[in-house]
Amino acid sequence: ILNVEQSPQSLHVQEGDSTNFTCSFPSSNFYALHWYRWETAKSPEALFVMTLNGDEKKKGRISATLNTKEGYSYLYIKGSQPEDSATYLCAFQGAQKLVFGQGTRLTINP
Amino acid sequence: DTGVSQDPRHKITKRGQNVTFRCDPISEHNRLYWYRQTLGQGPEFLTYFQNEAQLEKSRLLSDRFSAERPKGSFSTLEIQRTEQGDSAMYLCASSLASLSNSPLHFGNGTRLTVT
């Protein structure tokens, strides 16, 4: 059974602060690592798909890094805003299916 | 591109009844996935299709669950003899298999409540 772990499970951050969280995944049979943002009452929305060791992706104030050899990815949010409040999911893609972690629930306090 | 649509949005059923959900993926997407999500957990893989072929089904799924994608377009997920433990959000997603970095596009989900 593939194990994808995210930490922390939940996080409260003051508006304007920067934050980061982790996704750990198997280092074998790697194909891609996905990050999604899931806001309440909406469907999950793709942030990044990373395929190469050492990949770094950026979208506005959000960025992600990937280490496939040791099996982890970090998601960073710079200068948190209230609209960043959401659950952030990572998903490990092996040969075929995607396996999700349990998510990090981020709450931005104004 | 109208996105992924799922029907119904909500379903309340009594234990023992059968239910069927429908998913219409983005038209040019050949991969279609079903996931189940319960409170506090991430989406749990159920099954996926490439075109009309069901390529993998979770071993966690009992025989009460079946999915089809008869013409490689829309898909249905049926749960027979529902149990209270089946209460969850059922998510459908689609993607393009030909792109190595193709993200999943999710529908809004069907929330099932078994009473």
Coordinates of N, CA and C in Angstrom, one line a residue:
Chain A
I1 N 0.9 -1.2 0.0 CA 0.0 0.0 0.0 C 0.9 1.2 0.0
L2 N 0.7 2.2 -0.9 CA 1.4 3.4 -1.0 C 1.1 4.3 0.2
N3 N 2.1 4.9 0.8 CA 1.9 5.7 1.9 C 2.4 7.1 1.6
V4 N 1.4 8.1 1.5 CA 1.7 9.5 1.3 C 1.4 10.3 2.6
E5 N 2.3 10.9 3.2 CA 2.1 11.5 4.5 C 2.3 13.0 4.3
Q6 N 1.4 13.8 4.9 CA 1.5 15.2 4.9 C 1.6 15.7 6.4
S7 N 2.4 16.7 6.6 CA 2.5 17.3 7.9 C 2.7 18.8 7.8
P8 N 2.2 19.6 8.8 CA 1.3 19.1 9.8 C -0.1 18.8 9.2
Q9 N -1.0 18.3 10.1 CA -2.4 18.0 9.6 C -3.2 19.3 9.6
S10 N -2.9 20.2 10.5 CA -3.5 21.5 10.5 C -2.5 22.6 10.9
L11 N -2.8 23.8 10.5 CA -1.9 24.9 10.8 C -2.7 26.2 10.8
H12 N -2.4 27.0 11.8 CA -3.0 28.4 11.9 C -1.8 29.4 11.8
V13 N -2.0 30.3 10.9 CA -0.9 31.2 10.6 C -1.5 32.7 10.6
Q14 N -0.8 33.6 11.1 CA -1.2 35.0 11.1 C -1.1 35.6 9.7
E15 N -2.0 36.4 9.3 CA -2.0 37.1 8.0 C -0.7 37.8 7.9
G16 N -0.1 37.6 6.7 CA 1.2 38.3 6.4 C 2.4 37.4 6.7
D17 N 2.2 36.4 7.5 CA 3.4 35.5 7.8 C 3.5 34.5 6.6
S18 N 4.7 33.9 6.6 CA 5.0 32.9 5.6 C 4.9 31.5 6.3
T19 N 4.7 30.5 5.5 CA 4.5 29.2 6.1 C 4.9 28.1 5.0
N20 N 5.1 26.9 5.5 CA 5.4 25.8 4.6 C 5.0 24.5 5.2
F21 N 4.7 23.5 4.4 CA 4.4 22.2 4.9 C 4.9 21.2 3.9
T22 N 4.8 19.9 4.4 CA 5.6 18.8 3.8 C 4.7 17.7 3.3
C23 N 5.2 17.1 2.2 CA 4.6 15.9 1.7 C 5.7 14.8 1.6
S24 N 5.5 13.7 2.2 CA 6.5 12.6 2.1 C 5.8 11.5 1.2
F25 N 6.7 10.9 0.4 CA 6.1 9.8 -0.5 C 7.2 8.8 -0.8
P26 N 6.8 7.7 -1.4 CA 7.8 6.6 -1.7 C 8.8 7.2 -2.7
S27 N 10.1 6.8 -2.5 CA 11.1 7.2 -3.5 C 11.3 6.3 -4.7
S28 N 10.5 5.2 -4.7 CA 10.6 4.3 -5.8 C 9.4 4.4 -6.7
N29 N 9.6 4.1 -8.0 CA 8.5 4.1 -9.0 C 7.8 5.4 -9.1
F30 N 8.6 6.5 -9.0 CA 8.1 7.9 -9.0 C 7.8 8.3 -10.4
Y31 N 6.7 8.9 -10.6 CA 6.3 9.5 -11.9 C 6.1 11.0 -11.8
A32 N 5.3 11.4 -10.9 CA 5.0 12.8 -10.7 C 4.5 13.1 -9.3
L33 N 4.6 14.3 -8.8 CA 4.1 14.7 -7.6 C 3.2 15.9 -7.8
H34 N 1.9 15.8 -7.3 CA 0.9 16.9 -7.6 C 0.6 17.6 -6.3
W35 N 0.3 18.9 -6.4 CA -0.2 19.7 -5.3 C -1.6 20.3 -5.7
Y36 N -2.6 20.2 -4.8 CA -3.9 20.7 -5.0 C -4.3 21.6 -3.9
R37 N -5.1 22.6 -4.1 CA -5.7 23.4 -3.1 C -7.2 23.1 -3.1
W38 N -7.8 22.9 -1.9 CA -9.2 22.5 -1.8 C -9.8 23.5 -0.8
E39 N -10.6 24.4 -1.4 CA -11.4 25.3 -0.6 C -12.7 24.8 -0.3
T40 N -13.2 25.2 0.9 CA -14.5 24.7 1.3 C -15.6 25.0 0.3
A41 N -16.4 24.0 0.0 CA -17.6 24.1 -0.9 C -17.1 24.2 -2.4
K42 N -15.9 23.9 -2.6 CA -15.4 23.9 -4.0 C -14.7 22.6 -4.3
S43 N -14.3 22.4 -5.6 CA -13.6 21.2 -5.9 C -12.1 21.4 -5.8
P44 N -11.3 20.4 -5.6 CA -9.8 20.6 -5.6 C -9.3 21.2 -6.9
E45 N -8.4 22.1 -6.7 CA -7.8 22.8 -7.9 C -6.3 22.6 -7.9
A46 N -5.8 22.2 -9.1 CA -4.4 21.9 -9.3 C -3.5 23.1 -9.1
L47 N -2.5 23.0 -8.3 CA -1.5 24.0 -8.2 C -0.2 23.7 -9.0
F48 N 0.3 22.6 -8.8 CA 1.6 22.2 -9.5 C 1.6 20.7 -9.8
V49 N 2.2 20.3 -10.9 CA 2.6 19.0 -11.1 C 4.1 19.0 -11.4
M50 N 4.9 18.2 -10.6 CA 6.3 18.2 -10.7 C 6.8 16.8 -11.0
T51 N 7.7 16.7 -11.9 CA 8.2 15.4 -12.4 C 9.7 15.1 -12.2
L52 N 10.5 16.2 -12.1 CA 11.9 16.0 -12.1 C 12.5 16.3 -10.7
N53 N 13.5 15.5 -10.2 CA 14.1 15.8 -9.0 C 14.8 17.2 -9.0
G54 N 14.5 17.9 -8.0 CA 15.1 19.3 -8.0 C 14.2 20.3 -8.6
D55 N 13.0 19.9 -9.1 CA 12.0 20.8 -9.7 C 11.6 21.9 -8.6
E56 N 11.5 23.1 -9.1 CA 10.9 24.1 -8.3 C 9.8 24.8 -9.1
K57 N 8.6 25.0 -8.6 CA 7.6 25.6 -9.3 C 7.1 26.8 -8.5
K58 N 6.6 27.8 -9.2 CA 6.1 29.0 -8.5 C 4.8 29.5 -9.2
K59 N 3.8 29.9 -8.3 CA 2.6 30.5 -8.8 C 2.2 31.6 -7.9
G60 N 2.6 32.8 -8.2 CA 2.3 33.9 -7.3 C 3.1 33.8 -6.0
R61 N 2.4 33.8 -4.9 CA 3.1 33.7 -3.6 C 3.3 32.3 -3.2
I62 N 2.9 31.3 -4.0 CA 3.0 29.9 -3.6 C 4.1 29.3 -4.5
S63 N 4.9 28.5 -3.8 CA 6.0 27.8 -4.5 C 6.1 26.4 -4.0
A64 N 6.8 25.5 -4.7 CA 7.0 24.1 -4.3 C 8.3 23.6 -4.8
T65 N 8.9 22.7 -4.0 CA 10.1 22.0 -4.4 C 9.9 20.5 -4.3
L66 N 10.8 19.8 -5.0 CA 10.7 18.4 -5.1 C 12.0 17.7 -4.9
N67 N 12.1 16.7 -4.0 CA 13.2 15.8 -3.9 C 12.8 14.4 -4.0
T68 N 13.0 13.8 -5.2 CA 12.5 12.4 -5.5 C 13.4 11.4 -4.8
K69 N 14.7 11.7 -4.6 CA 15.6 10.7 -4.1 C 15.3 10.4 -2.6
E70 N 14.9 11.4 -1.9 CA 14.6 11.2 -0.5 C 13.1 11.2 -0.2
G71 N 12.3 11.5 -1.3 CA 10.9 11.3 -1.2 C 10.1 12.4 -0.4
Y72 N 10.4 13.6 -0.7 CA 9.6 14.7 -0.1 C 9.5 15.9 -1.0
S73 N 8.4 16.7 -0.7 CA 8.2 17.9 -1.4 C 7.7 18.9 -0.3
Y74 N 8.1 20.2 -0.5 CA 7.7 21.3 0.3 C 6.8 22.2 -0.4
L75 N 5.7 22.7 0.2 CA 4.9 23.8 -0.4 C 5.1 25.0 0.5
Y76 N 5.4 26.1 -0.1 CA 5.7 27.4 0.6 C 4.6 28.4 0.2
I77 N 4.1 29.1 1.2 CA 3.3 30.3 1.0 C 3.9 31.5 1.6
K78 N 4.1 32.5 0.8 CA 4.8 33.7 1.3 C 3.7 34.8 1.5
G79 N 3.8 35.5 2.7 CA 2.9 36.5 3.0 C 1.4 36.1 2.9
S80 N 1.1 35.2 3.8 CA -0.3 34.5 3.8 C -1.4 35.6 3.8
Q81 N -2.4 35.3 3.0 CA -3.6 36.1 3.0 C -4.8 35.2 3.3
P82 N -5.9 35.9 3.8 CA -7.1 35.1 4.2 C -7.6 34.1 3.1
E83 N -7.4 34.5 1.8 CA -7.9 33.7 0.7 C -7.0 32.4 0.6
D84 N -5.9 32.3 1.3 CA -5.1 31.1 1.2 C -5.6 30.0 2.1
S85 N -6.6 30.4 3.0 CA -7.2 29.3 3.8 C -7.9 28.3 3.0
A86 N -7.4 27.0 3.2 CA -7.9 25.9 2.4 C -7.2 24.6 2.9
T87 N -7.5 23.5 2.4 CA -6.8 22.3 2.6 C -5.9 22.1 1.4
Y88 N -4.6 21.8 1.7 CA -3.6 21.6 0.6 C -3.3 20.1 0.6
L89 N -3.5 19.5 -0.6 CA -3.3 18.1 -0.8 C -2.2 17.8 -1.7
C90 N -1.4 16.8 -1.4 CA -0.4 16.4 -2.3 C -0.8 15.0 -2.8
A91 N -0.3 14.6 -4.0 CA -0.7 13.3 -4.5 C 0.6 12.7 -5.2
F92 N 0.9 11.5 -4.9 CA 2.0 10.8 -5.5 C 1.4 10.0 -6.7
Q93 N 2.1 10.2 -7.9 CA 1.7 9.5 -9.1 C 2.8 8.5 -9.4
G94 N 2.4 7.2 -9.3 CA 3.3 6.1 -9.7 C 3.1 5.8 -11.2
A95 N 3.0 4.6 -11.5 CA 2.9 4.2 -12.9 C 1.5 4.7 -13.5
Q96 N 0.5 4.7 -12.7 CA -0.8 4.9 -13.2 C -1.6 5.8 -12.2
K97 N -2.1 5.3 -11.1 CA -3.0 6.0 -10.3 C -2.3 7.1 -9.5
L98 N -3.1 8.0 -8.9 CA -2.6 9.0 -8.0 C -3.1 8.7 -6.6
V99 N -2.2 8.7 -5.6 CA -2.5 8.4 -4.2 C -2.3 9.7 -3.4
F100 N -3.4 10.2 -2.7 CA -3.3 11.4 -2.0 C -2.9 11.2 -0.6
G101 N -2.3 12.3 0.0 CA -2.1 12.4 1.4 C -3.4 12.9 2.0
Q102 N -3.3 13.0 3.4 CA -4.6 13.3 4.1 C -4.8 14.8 4.1
G103 N -3.8 15.6 3.6 CA -4.0 17.0 3.5 C -3.5 17.8 4.7
T104 N -3.1 19.1 4.5 CA -2.8 20.0 5.5 C -3.9 21.1 5.5
R105 N -4.6 21.3 6.6 CA -5.7 22.3 6.6 C -5.1 23.6 7.2
L106 N -5.0 24.6 6.3 CA -4.4 25.9 6.6 C -5.5 26.9 6.9
T107 N -5.4 27.6 8.1 CA -6.3 28.7 8.4 C -5.4 29.9 8.6
I108 N -5.8 31.0 7.9 CA -5.1 32.3 8.1 C -5.9 33.2 9.0
N109 N -5.3 33.6 10.1 CA -6.0 34.5 11.1 C -5.7 35.9 10.7
P110 N -6.8 36.7 10.6 CA -6.6 38.1 10.2 C -6.0 39.0 11.3
Chain B
D1 N -14.9 24.1 -22.9 CA -14.6 23.3 -21.8 C -15.5 23.6 -20.6
T2 N -16.4 22.7 -20.3 CA -17.4 23.0 -19.3 C -17.0 22.4 -18.0
G3 N -15.8 21.8 -17.9 CA -15.4 21.2 -16.7 C -16.0 19.8 -16.4
V4 N -15.6 19.3 -15.3 CA -16.1 17.9 -14.9 C -17.4 18.1 -14.1
S5 N -18.4 17.4 -14.5 CA -19.7 17.6 -13.8 C -20.1 16.3 -13.2
Q6 N -20.7 16.3 -12.0 CA -21.2 15.2 -11.3 C -22.6 15.3 -10.9
D7 N -23.3 14.2 -11.0 CA -24.7 14.2 -10.7 C -25.1 13.0 -9.9
P8 N -25.9 13.1 -8.8 CA -26.4 14.3 -8.2 C -25.3 15.0 -7.3
R9 N -25.6 16.2 -6.8 CA -24.7 16.8 -5.9 C -24.9 16.2 -4.5
H10 N -26.1 15.8 -4.1 CA -26.4 15.2 -2.8 C -27.3 14.1 -3.0
K11 N -27.1 13.0 -2.2 CA -28.0 11.9 -2.2 C -28.1 11.3 -0.8
I12 N -29.4 11.3 -0.4 CA -29.7 10.6 0.9 C -30.4 9.4 0.6
T13 N -30.0 8.3 1.2 CA -30.6 7.0 0.9 C -30.7 6.2 2.2
K14 N -31.6 5.2 2.2 CA -31.7 4.3 3.4 C -30.7 3.2 3.2
R15 N -30.3 2.7 4.3 CA -29.4 1.5 4.3 C -30.0 0.4 3.5
G16 N -29.2 -0.3 2.7 CA -29.7 -1.4 1.9 C -30.2 -1.0 0.5
Q17 N -30.4 0.3 0.3 CA -30.7 0.7 -1.1 C -29.5 0.8 -2.0
N18 N -29.8 0.7 -3.3 CA -28.7 0.9 -4.3 C -28.7 2.4 -4.7
V19 N -27.5 2.9 -5.0 CA -27.4 4.2 -5.6 C -26.4 4.2 -6.7
T20 N -26.7 5.2 -7.6 CA -25.8 5.3 -8.8 C -25.5 6.8 -9.0
F21 N -24.2 7.0 -9.2 CA -23.7 8.4 -9.5 C -23.2 8.5 -10.9
R22 N -23.2 9.7 -11.4 CA -22.7 9.9 -12.8 C -21.7 10.9 -12.8
C23 N -20.7 10.8 -13.7 CA -19.6 11.7 -13.9 C -19.4 12.0 -15.4
D24 N -19.4 13.2 -15.8 CA -19.1 13.6 -17.1 C -17.8 14.4 -17.1
P25 N -16.7 13.8 -17.7 CA -15.4 14.4 -17.7 C -15.3 15.5 -18.7
I26 N -14.2 16.2 -18.7 CA -13.8 17.1 -19.8 C -13.7 16.3 -21.1
S27 N -14.3 16.8 -22.1 CA -14.6 15.9 -23.3 C -13.3 15.3 -23.9
E28 N -12.2 16.0 -23.9 CA -11.0 15.4 -24.6 C -10.2 14.6 -23.6
H29 N -10.6 14.5 -22.3 CA -9.8 13.7 -21.4 C -10.1 12.2 -21.5
N30 N -9.0 11.4 -21.6 CA -9.2 10.0 -21.7 C -9.1 9.2 -20.4
R31 N -8.6 9.9 -19.3 CA -8.5 9.2 -18.0 C -9.6 9.8 -17.1
L32 N -10.2 8.8 -16.4 CA -11.2 9.2 -15.4 C -11.0 8.5 -14.1
Y33 N -11.1 9.2 -13.0 CA -10.8 8.6 -11.7 C -12.0 8.8 -10.8
W34 N -12.2 7.9 -9.9 CA -13.2 8.0 -8.8 C -12.4 7.9 -7.5
Y35 N -12.8 8.9 -6.6 CA -12.2 8.9 -5.3 C -13.3 9.1 -4.3
R36 N -13.1 8.6 -3.0 CA -14.0 8.8 -1.9 C -13.3 9.6 -0.8
Q37 N -14.0 10.6 -0.3 CA -13.4 11.4 0.8 C -14.3 11.5 2.0
T38 N -13.7 11.2 3.2 CA -14.5 11.3 4.4 C -13.8 12.4 5.2
L39 N -14.5 12.9 6.2 CA -14.1 14.0 7.0 C -12.7 13.9 7.6
G40 N -11.9 14.8 7.3 CA -10.5 14.8 7.9 C -9.5 14.0 7.2
Q41 N -10.0 13.3 6.1 CA -9.1 12.5 5.3 C -8.9 13.0 3.9
G42 N -7.8 12.6 3.3 CA -7.6 13.0 1.9 C -8.4 12.1 1.0
P43 N -8.6 12.4 -0.3 CA -9.3 11.5 -1.2 C -8.7 10.1 -1.3
E44 N -9.5 9.1 -1.2 CA -9.1 7.7 -1.2 C -9.4 7.1 -2.6
F45 N -8.4 6.6 -3.2 CA -8.6 6.0 -4.6 C -9.6 4.9 -4.6
L46 N -10.5 4.9 -5.5 CA -11.4 3.8 -5.8 C -11.1 3.1 -7.0
T47 N -11.1 3.8 -8.2 CA -10.9 3.1 -9.4 C -10.5 4.2 -10.5
Y48 N -9.9 3.7 -11.6 CA -9.8 4.6 -12.7 C -9.8 3.9 -14.1
F49 N -10.2 4.7 -15.1 CA -10.3 4.3 -16.4 C -9.4 5.0 -17.4
Q50 N -9.0 4.3 -18.4 CA -8.4 5.0 -19.5 C -9.2 4.6 -20.7
N51 N -9.9 5.6 -21.3 CA -10.9 5.4 -22.3 C -12.0 4.5 -21.6
E52 N -12.4 3.4 -22.2 CA -13.4 2.6 -21.6 C -12.9 1.5 -20.7
A53 N -11.6 1.3 -20.7 CA -11.0 0.2 -19.9 C -10.8 0.6 -18.5
Q54 N -11.3 -0.2 -17.6 CA -11.0 0.0 -16.1 C -9.7 -0.6 -15.8
L55 N -8.7 0.2 -15.5 CA -7.3 -0.2 -15.4 C -6.9 -0.7 -14.0
E56 N -7.6 -0.1 -13.0 CA -7.3 -0.5 -11.6 C -8.5 -0.2 -10.7
K57 N -8.7 -1.1 -9.7 CA -9.7 -1.0 -8.8 C -9.1 -1.2 -7.4
S58 N -9.4 -0.3 -6.4 CA -8.8 -0.5 -5.1 C -9.3 -1.8 -4.5
R59 N -8.3 -2.4 -3.8 CA -8.6 -3.7 -3.1 C -9.4 -3.4 -1.9
L60 N -9.5 -2.1 -1.5 CA -10.3 -1.8 -0.3 C -11.8 -1.8 -0.6
L61 N -12.1 -1.8 -1.9 CA -13.5 -1.8 -2.3 C -14.1 -3.1 -2.3
S62 N -15.3 -3.2 -1.7 CA -16.0 -4.5 -1.7 C -16.7 -4.7 -3.0
D63 N -17.2 -5.9 -3.2 CA -17.9 -6.2 -4.4 C -19.2 -5.4 -4.6
R64 N -19.6 -4.6 -3.5 CA -20.8 -3.9 -3.7 C -20.6 -2.6 -4.6
F65 N -19.4 -2.3 -4.8 CA -19.0 -1.2 -5.7 C -18.7 -1.6 -7.1
S66 N -19.3 -0.9 -8.0 CA -18.9 -1.2 -9.4 C -19.0 0.1 -10.2
A67 N -18.1 0.2 -11.2 CA -18.0 1.4 -12.0 C -17.9 1.0 -13.5
E68 N -18.4 1.9 -14.3 CA -18.4 1.6 -15.7 C -18.1 2.9 -16.5
R69 N -17.6 2.7 -17.7 CA -17.4 3.9 -18.6 C -17.6 3.3 -20.0
P70 N -18.8 3.0 -20.3 CA -19.1 2.2 -21.5 C -18.6 2.7 -22.8
K71 N -18.6 4.0 -23.0 CA -18.2 4.5 -24.3 C -16.9 5.4 -24.2
G72 N -16.3 5.3 -23.1 CA -15.1 6.1 -22.9 C -15.4 7.6 -22.7
S73 N -16.7 7.9 -22.4 CA -17.0 9.3 -22.1 C -17.4 9.4 -20.6
F74 N -18.7 9.4 -20.4 CA -19.2 9.5 -19.0 C -19.0 8.2 -18.3
S75 N -19.0 8.3 -16.9 CA -18.8 7.1 -16.1 C -19.9 7.1 -15.0
T76 N -20.3 5.9 -14.6 CA -21.2 5.7 -13.5 C -20.5 4.9 -12.4
L77 N -20.8 5.2 -11.2 CA -20.4 4.5 -10.0 C -21.6 4.0 -9.2
E78 N -21.8 2.7 -9.1 CA -22.9 2.2 -8.4 C -22.5 1.5 -7.1
I79 N -23.3 1.8 -6.0 CA -23.1 1.1 -4.8 C -24.3 0.3 -4.5
Q80 N -24.2 -1.0 -4.3 CA -25.3 -1.8 -4.0 C -25.4 -2.1 -2.5
R81 N -26.6 -2.2 -2.0 CA -26.9 -2.5 -0.6 C -26.1 -1.6 0.3
T82 N -26.4 -0.3 0.2 CA -25.6 0.7 0.9 C -25.5 0.5 2.4
E83 N -24.4 0.8 3.0 CA -24.2 0.7 4.4 C -23.9 2.1 5.0
Q84 N -24.1 2.3 6.3 CA -23.8 3.7 6.8 C -22.3 4.1 6.6
G85 N -21.4 3.1 6.6 CA -20.0 3.4 6.3 C -19.7 3.9 4.9
D86 N -20.7 3.8 4.0 CA -20.5 4.3 2.7 C -20.8 5.9 2.6
S87 N -21.3 6.4 3.7 CA -21.5 7.9 3.7 C -20.2 8.6 3.5
A88 N -20.1 9.4 2.5 CA -18.9 10.1 2.1 C -19.1 11.1 1.0
M89 N -18.1 11.8 0.6 CA -18.1 12.6 -0.7 C -17.4 11.7 -1.7
Y90 N -18.1 11.6 -2.8 CA -17.5 10.8 -4.0 C -17.1 11.8 -5.0
L91 N -15.8 11.8 -5.3 CA -15.2 12.7 -6.3 C -14.9 12.0 -7.6
C92 N -15.1 12.7 -8.7 CA -14.7 12.2 -10.0 C -13.7 13.2 -10.5
A93 N -12.7 12.8 -11.2 CA -11.7 13.6 -11.8 C -11.3 13.1 -13.2
S94 N -10.8 14.0 -14.1 CA -10.4 13.5 -15.4 C -9.0 14.1 -15.7
S95 N -8.3 13.5 -16.6 CA -7.0 14.1 -17.1 C -6.7 13.5 -18.4
L96 N -5.6 14.1 -19.0 CA -5.1 13.6 -20.3 C -4.0 12.7 -20.1
A97 N -4.1 11.4 -20.5 CA -3.0 10.5 -20.3 C -1.8 10.8 -21.1
S98 N -1.9 11.5 -22.2 CA -0.8 11.8 -23.1 C 0.2 12.8 -22.6
L99 N -0.2 13.5 -21.6 CA 0.7 14.5 -21.0 C 1.3 14.0 -19.7
S100 N 2.6 14.0 -19.6 CA 3.2 13.4 -18.4 C 2.9 14.3 -17.2
N101 N 2.7 15.6 -17.4 CA 2.4 16.4 -16.2 C 1.0 16.9 -16.2
S102 N 0.0 16.1 -16.6 CA -1.4 16.5 -16.7 C -2.0 16.4 -15.3
P103 N -2.5 17.5 -14.8 CA -3.2 17.5 -13.5 C -4.6 16.9 -13.6
L104 N -5.1 16.5 -12.5 CA -6.5 16.1 -12.4 C -7.4 17.3 -12.4
H105 N -8.5 17.2 -13.1 CA -9.6 18.2 -13.0 C -10.8 17.6 -12.3
F106 N -11.2 18.1 -11.2 CA -12.2 17.5 -10.3 C -13.6 18.1 -10.6
G107 N -14.6 17.2 -10.4 CA -16.0 17.7 -10.3 C -16.2 18.2 -8.9
N108 N -17.5 18.7 -8.7 CA -17.8 19.2 -7.3 C -18.2 18.1 -6.4
G109 N -18.3 16.8 -6.8 CA -18.5 15.7 -6.0 C -20.0 15.4 -5.7
T110 N -20.2 14.2 -5.3 CA -21.6 13.8 -4.9 C -21.5 13.4 -3.4
R111 N -22.3 14.1 -2.6 CA -22.2 13.8 -1.1 C -23.3 12.7 -0.8
L112 N -22.9 11.6 -0.4 CA -23.8 10.5 -0.1 C -24.0 10.4 1.4
T113 N -25.3 10.4 1.9 CA -25.6 10.1 3.3 C -26.5 8.9 3.3
V114 N -26.1 7.9 4.1 CA -26.8 6.7 4.2 C -27.4 6.6 5.6
T115 N -28.7 6.6 5.7 CA -29.4 6.7 7.0 C -29.8 5.3 7.5

